[in-house]
Coordinates of C-alpha atoms and ligand atoms in Angstrom, one line a residue:
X584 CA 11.2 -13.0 -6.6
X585 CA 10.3 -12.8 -3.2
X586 CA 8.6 -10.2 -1.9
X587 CA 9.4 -8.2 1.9
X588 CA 6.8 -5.6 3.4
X589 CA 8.4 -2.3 4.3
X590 CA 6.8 -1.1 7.5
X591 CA 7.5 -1.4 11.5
X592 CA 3.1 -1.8 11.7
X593 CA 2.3 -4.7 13.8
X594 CA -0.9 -5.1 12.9
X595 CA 0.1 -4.7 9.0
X596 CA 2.8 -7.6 9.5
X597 CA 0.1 -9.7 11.1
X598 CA -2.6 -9.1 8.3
X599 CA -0.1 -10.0 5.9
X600 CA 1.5 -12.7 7.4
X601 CA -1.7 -14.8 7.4
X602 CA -1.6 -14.6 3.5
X603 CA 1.2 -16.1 2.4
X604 CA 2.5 -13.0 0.4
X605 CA 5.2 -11.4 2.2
X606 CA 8.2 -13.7 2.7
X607 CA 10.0 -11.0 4.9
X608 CA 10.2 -7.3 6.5
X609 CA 12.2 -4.4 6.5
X610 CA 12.4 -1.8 9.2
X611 CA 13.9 1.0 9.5
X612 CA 14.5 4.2 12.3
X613 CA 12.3 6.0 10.6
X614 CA 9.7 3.7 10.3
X615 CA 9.8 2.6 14.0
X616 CA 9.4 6.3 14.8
X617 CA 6.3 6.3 12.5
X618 CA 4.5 3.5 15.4
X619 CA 5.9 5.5 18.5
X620 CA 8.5 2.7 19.8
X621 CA 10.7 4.9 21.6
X622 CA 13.5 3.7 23.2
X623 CA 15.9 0.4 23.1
X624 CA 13.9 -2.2 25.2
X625 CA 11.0 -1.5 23.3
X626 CA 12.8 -1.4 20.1
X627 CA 13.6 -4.8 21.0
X628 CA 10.5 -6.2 22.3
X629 CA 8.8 -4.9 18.7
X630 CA 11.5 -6.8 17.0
X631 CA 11.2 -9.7 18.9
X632 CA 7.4 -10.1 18.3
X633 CA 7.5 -9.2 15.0
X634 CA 10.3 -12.4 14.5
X635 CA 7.4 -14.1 16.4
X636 CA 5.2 -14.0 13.6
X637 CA 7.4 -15.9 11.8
X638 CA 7.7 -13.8 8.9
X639 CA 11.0 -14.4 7.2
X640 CA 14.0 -12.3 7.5
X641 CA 13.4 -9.4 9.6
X642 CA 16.1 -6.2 8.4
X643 CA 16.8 -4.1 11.7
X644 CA 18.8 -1.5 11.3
X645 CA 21.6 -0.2 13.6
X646 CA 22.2 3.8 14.7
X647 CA 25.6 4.2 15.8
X648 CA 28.0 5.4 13.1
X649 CA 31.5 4.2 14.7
X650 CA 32.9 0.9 13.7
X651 CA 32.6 -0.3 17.0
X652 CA 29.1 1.0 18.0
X653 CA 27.7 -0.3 15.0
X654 CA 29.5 -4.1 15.7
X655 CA 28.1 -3.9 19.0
X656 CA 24.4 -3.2 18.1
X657 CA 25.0 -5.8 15.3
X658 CA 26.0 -8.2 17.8
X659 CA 23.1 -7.5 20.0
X660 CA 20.1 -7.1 17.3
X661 CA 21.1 -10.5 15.7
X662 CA 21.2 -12.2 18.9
X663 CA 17.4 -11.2 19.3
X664 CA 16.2 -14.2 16.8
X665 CA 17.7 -16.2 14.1
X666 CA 15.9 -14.3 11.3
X667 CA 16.8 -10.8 12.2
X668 CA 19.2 -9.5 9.6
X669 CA 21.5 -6.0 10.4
X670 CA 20.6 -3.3 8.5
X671 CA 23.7 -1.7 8.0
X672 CA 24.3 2.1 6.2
X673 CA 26.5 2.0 3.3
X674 CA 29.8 3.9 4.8
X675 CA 33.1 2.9 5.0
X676 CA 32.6 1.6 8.8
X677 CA 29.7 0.0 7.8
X678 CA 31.6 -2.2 4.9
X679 CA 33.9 -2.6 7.3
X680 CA 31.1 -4.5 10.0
X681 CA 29.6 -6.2 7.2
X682 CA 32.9 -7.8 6.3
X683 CA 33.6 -8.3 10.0
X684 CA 29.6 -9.7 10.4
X685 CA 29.9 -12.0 7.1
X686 CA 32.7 -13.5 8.5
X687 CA 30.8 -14.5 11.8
X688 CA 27.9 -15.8 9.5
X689 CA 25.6 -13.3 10.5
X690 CA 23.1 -11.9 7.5
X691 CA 23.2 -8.0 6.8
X692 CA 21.8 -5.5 4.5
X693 CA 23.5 -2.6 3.1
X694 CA 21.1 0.0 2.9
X695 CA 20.9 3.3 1.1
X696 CA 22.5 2.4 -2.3
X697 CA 22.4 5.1 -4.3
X698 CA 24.9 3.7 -7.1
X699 CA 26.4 0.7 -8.6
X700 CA 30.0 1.3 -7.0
X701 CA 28.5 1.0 -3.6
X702 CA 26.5 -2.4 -4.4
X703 CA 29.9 -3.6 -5.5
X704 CA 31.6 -2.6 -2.9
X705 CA 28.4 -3.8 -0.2
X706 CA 29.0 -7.4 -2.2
X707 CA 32.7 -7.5 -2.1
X708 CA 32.5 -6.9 1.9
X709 CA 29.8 -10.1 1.5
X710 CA 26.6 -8.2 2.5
X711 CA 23.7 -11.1 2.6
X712 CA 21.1 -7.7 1.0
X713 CA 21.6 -4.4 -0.7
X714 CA 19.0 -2.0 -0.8
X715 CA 19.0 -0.1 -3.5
X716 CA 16.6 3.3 -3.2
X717 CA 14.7 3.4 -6.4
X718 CA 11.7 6.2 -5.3
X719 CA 14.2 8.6 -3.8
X720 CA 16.5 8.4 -6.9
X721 CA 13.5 9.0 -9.0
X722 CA 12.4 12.2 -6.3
X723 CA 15.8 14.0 -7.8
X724 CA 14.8 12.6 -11.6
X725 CA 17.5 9.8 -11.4
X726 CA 17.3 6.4 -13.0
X727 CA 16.0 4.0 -10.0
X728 CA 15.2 1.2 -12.3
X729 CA 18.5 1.5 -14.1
X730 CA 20.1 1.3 -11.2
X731 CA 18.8 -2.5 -10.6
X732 CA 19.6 -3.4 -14.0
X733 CA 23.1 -2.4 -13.5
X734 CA 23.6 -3.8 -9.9
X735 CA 21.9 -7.2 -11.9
X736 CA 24.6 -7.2 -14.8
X737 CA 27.6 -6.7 -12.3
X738 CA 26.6 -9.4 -9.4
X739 CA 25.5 -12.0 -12.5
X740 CA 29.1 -11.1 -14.3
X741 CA 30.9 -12.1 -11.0
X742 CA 28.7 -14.1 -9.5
X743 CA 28.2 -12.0 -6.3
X744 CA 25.9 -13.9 -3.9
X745 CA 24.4 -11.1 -2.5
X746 CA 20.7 -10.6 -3.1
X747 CA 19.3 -7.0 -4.6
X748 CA 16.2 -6.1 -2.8
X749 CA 14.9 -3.0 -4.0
X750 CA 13.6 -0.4 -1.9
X751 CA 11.6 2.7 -1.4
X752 CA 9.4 1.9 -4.0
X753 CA 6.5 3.6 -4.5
X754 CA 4.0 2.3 -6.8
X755 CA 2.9 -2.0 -8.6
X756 CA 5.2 -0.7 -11.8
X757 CA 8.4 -0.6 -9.6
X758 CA 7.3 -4.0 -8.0
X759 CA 6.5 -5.3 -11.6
X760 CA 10.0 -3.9 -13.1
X761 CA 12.4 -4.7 -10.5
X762 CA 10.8 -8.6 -11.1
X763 CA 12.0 -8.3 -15.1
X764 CA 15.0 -7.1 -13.9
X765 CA 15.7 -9.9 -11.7
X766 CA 16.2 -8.2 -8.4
X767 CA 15.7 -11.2 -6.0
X768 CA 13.5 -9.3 -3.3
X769 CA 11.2 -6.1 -3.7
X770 CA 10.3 -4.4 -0.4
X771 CA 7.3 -2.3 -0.5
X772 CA 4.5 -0.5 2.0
X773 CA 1.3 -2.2 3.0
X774 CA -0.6 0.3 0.9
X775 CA 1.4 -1.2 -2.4
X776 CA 1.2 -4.6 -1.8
X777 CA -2.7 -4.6 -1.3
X778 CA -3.1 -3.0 -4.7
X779 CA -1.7 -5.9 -6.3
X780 CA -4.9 -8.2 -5.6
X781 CA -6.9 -5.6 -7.2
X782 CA -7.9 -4.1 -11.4
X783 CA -11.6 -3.0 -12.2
X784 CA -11.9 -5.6 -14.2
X785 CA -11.5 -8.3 -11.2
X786 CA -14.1 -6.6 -9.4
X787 CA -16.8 -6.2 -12.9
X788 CA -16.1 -10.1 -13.9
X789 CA -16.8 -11.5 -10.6
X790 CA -20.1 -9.4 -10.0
X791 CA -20.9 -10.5 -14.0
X792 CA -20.3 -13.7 -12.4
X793 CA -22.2 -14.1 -9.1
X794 CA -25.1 -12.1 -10.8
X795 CA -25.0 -14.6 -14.0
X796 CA -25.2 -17.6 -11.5
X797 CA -28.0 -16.1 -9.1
X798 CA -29.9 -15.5 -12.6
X799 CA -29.8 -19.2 -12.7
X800 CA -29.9 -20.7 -9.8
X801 CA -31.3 -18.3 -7.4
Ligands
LIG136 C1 13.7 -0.1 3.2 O1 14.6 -0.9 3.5 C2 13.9 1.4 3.0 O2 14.4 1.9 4.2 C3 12.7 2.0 2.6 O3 12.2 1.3 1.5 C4 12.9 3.5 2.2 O4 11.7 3.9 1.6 P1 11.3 5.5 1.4 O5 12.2 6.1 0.5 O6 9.9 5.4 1.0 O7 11.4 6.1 2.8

């Protein structure tokens, strides 16, 4: 399962690029209105460096609504660099420009997937990513998880080639159960991801370690 961080922080994308973790990124508006980039040339120029870092696929997402609006920023976002892939909103003109997009070879990702039918429908249209919302479903006491086992079981029953990478997770159990359920990419915030290297125990057994050996040898 690969593994995408889910933030428009420079300095976060560079940290983790150097490890070899993260094998992509998501953005979203949001997001880039969480770092201040205001504006479409600078909306660009962060997208373009962050490509630079050679992260992987980078997900940037679109604003217009319109069929046309949306083609157009599609057009121009994936022009940017080869790994930028359009982050389009599940609506009926957005199926529309993924079909339209998928048909041009360029890569897109539905996003906001609340159910099953719109995966389906995101696949059928030939989206390269869905993004399935597992926190937010979970925020109104819905079944997040479930929702990735169902999405699973239709794309393996017709052999969909889309990927599922699940989104707006919010804790190392979502990352851990979205793996078991075979979603093929898990997009989560800095703050997530670095909990994964840690457990007490890590920490205690290496100092047991280090002090075990000094004991020894000084
Ligand atoms: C990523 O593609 C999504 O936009 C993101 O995971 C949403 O997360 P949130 O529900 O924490 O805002």
């Amino acid at each position: 399962m690969k593994l995408f961080l889910d933030t428009a922080n420079y300095p976060q994308i560079k940290e983790l690029s150097q490890t070899a973790i993260i094998d992509g990124v998501t953005t979203n508006p949001s997001l880039m209105a969480k770092e201040g980039i205001e504006g479409k040339e600078n909306w660009i120029k962060h997208y373009t460096a962050i490509c630079a870092l050679a992260v992987g696929p980078v997900s940037a997402e679109v604003i217009a609504l319109d069929y046309k609006g949306m083609l157009e920023e599609a057009y121009e976002l994936a022009s940017l660099h080869k790994n930028i892939v359009v982050k389009i909103p599940m609506t009926k003109n957005g199926i529309k420009v993924i079909y339209e997009l998928a048909t041009k070879g360029i890569k897109t990702n539905c996003t906001l997937i609340f159910t099953a039918a719109q995966a389906l429908l995101a696949a059928k249209a030939g989206a390269t990513y869905v993004s399935p919302f597992i926190g937010r479903l979970e925020d109104i006491n819905e079944d997040g998880l479930g929702l990735i086992k169902s999405i699973r079981s239709i794309y393996d029953q017709f052999h969909f080639e889309t990927q599922i990478l699940a989104a707006s997770i919010r804790n190392q159990n979502h990352i851990v159960r979205c793996a078991e359920l075979g979603a093929d990419v898990v997009t989560a915030p800095y703050s997530i991801l670095v909990k994964m290297f840690d457990h007490p125990l890590t920490t205690k057994g290496l100092e047991q370690f280090l002090a075990d050996h000094k004991r020894l040898n000084g």
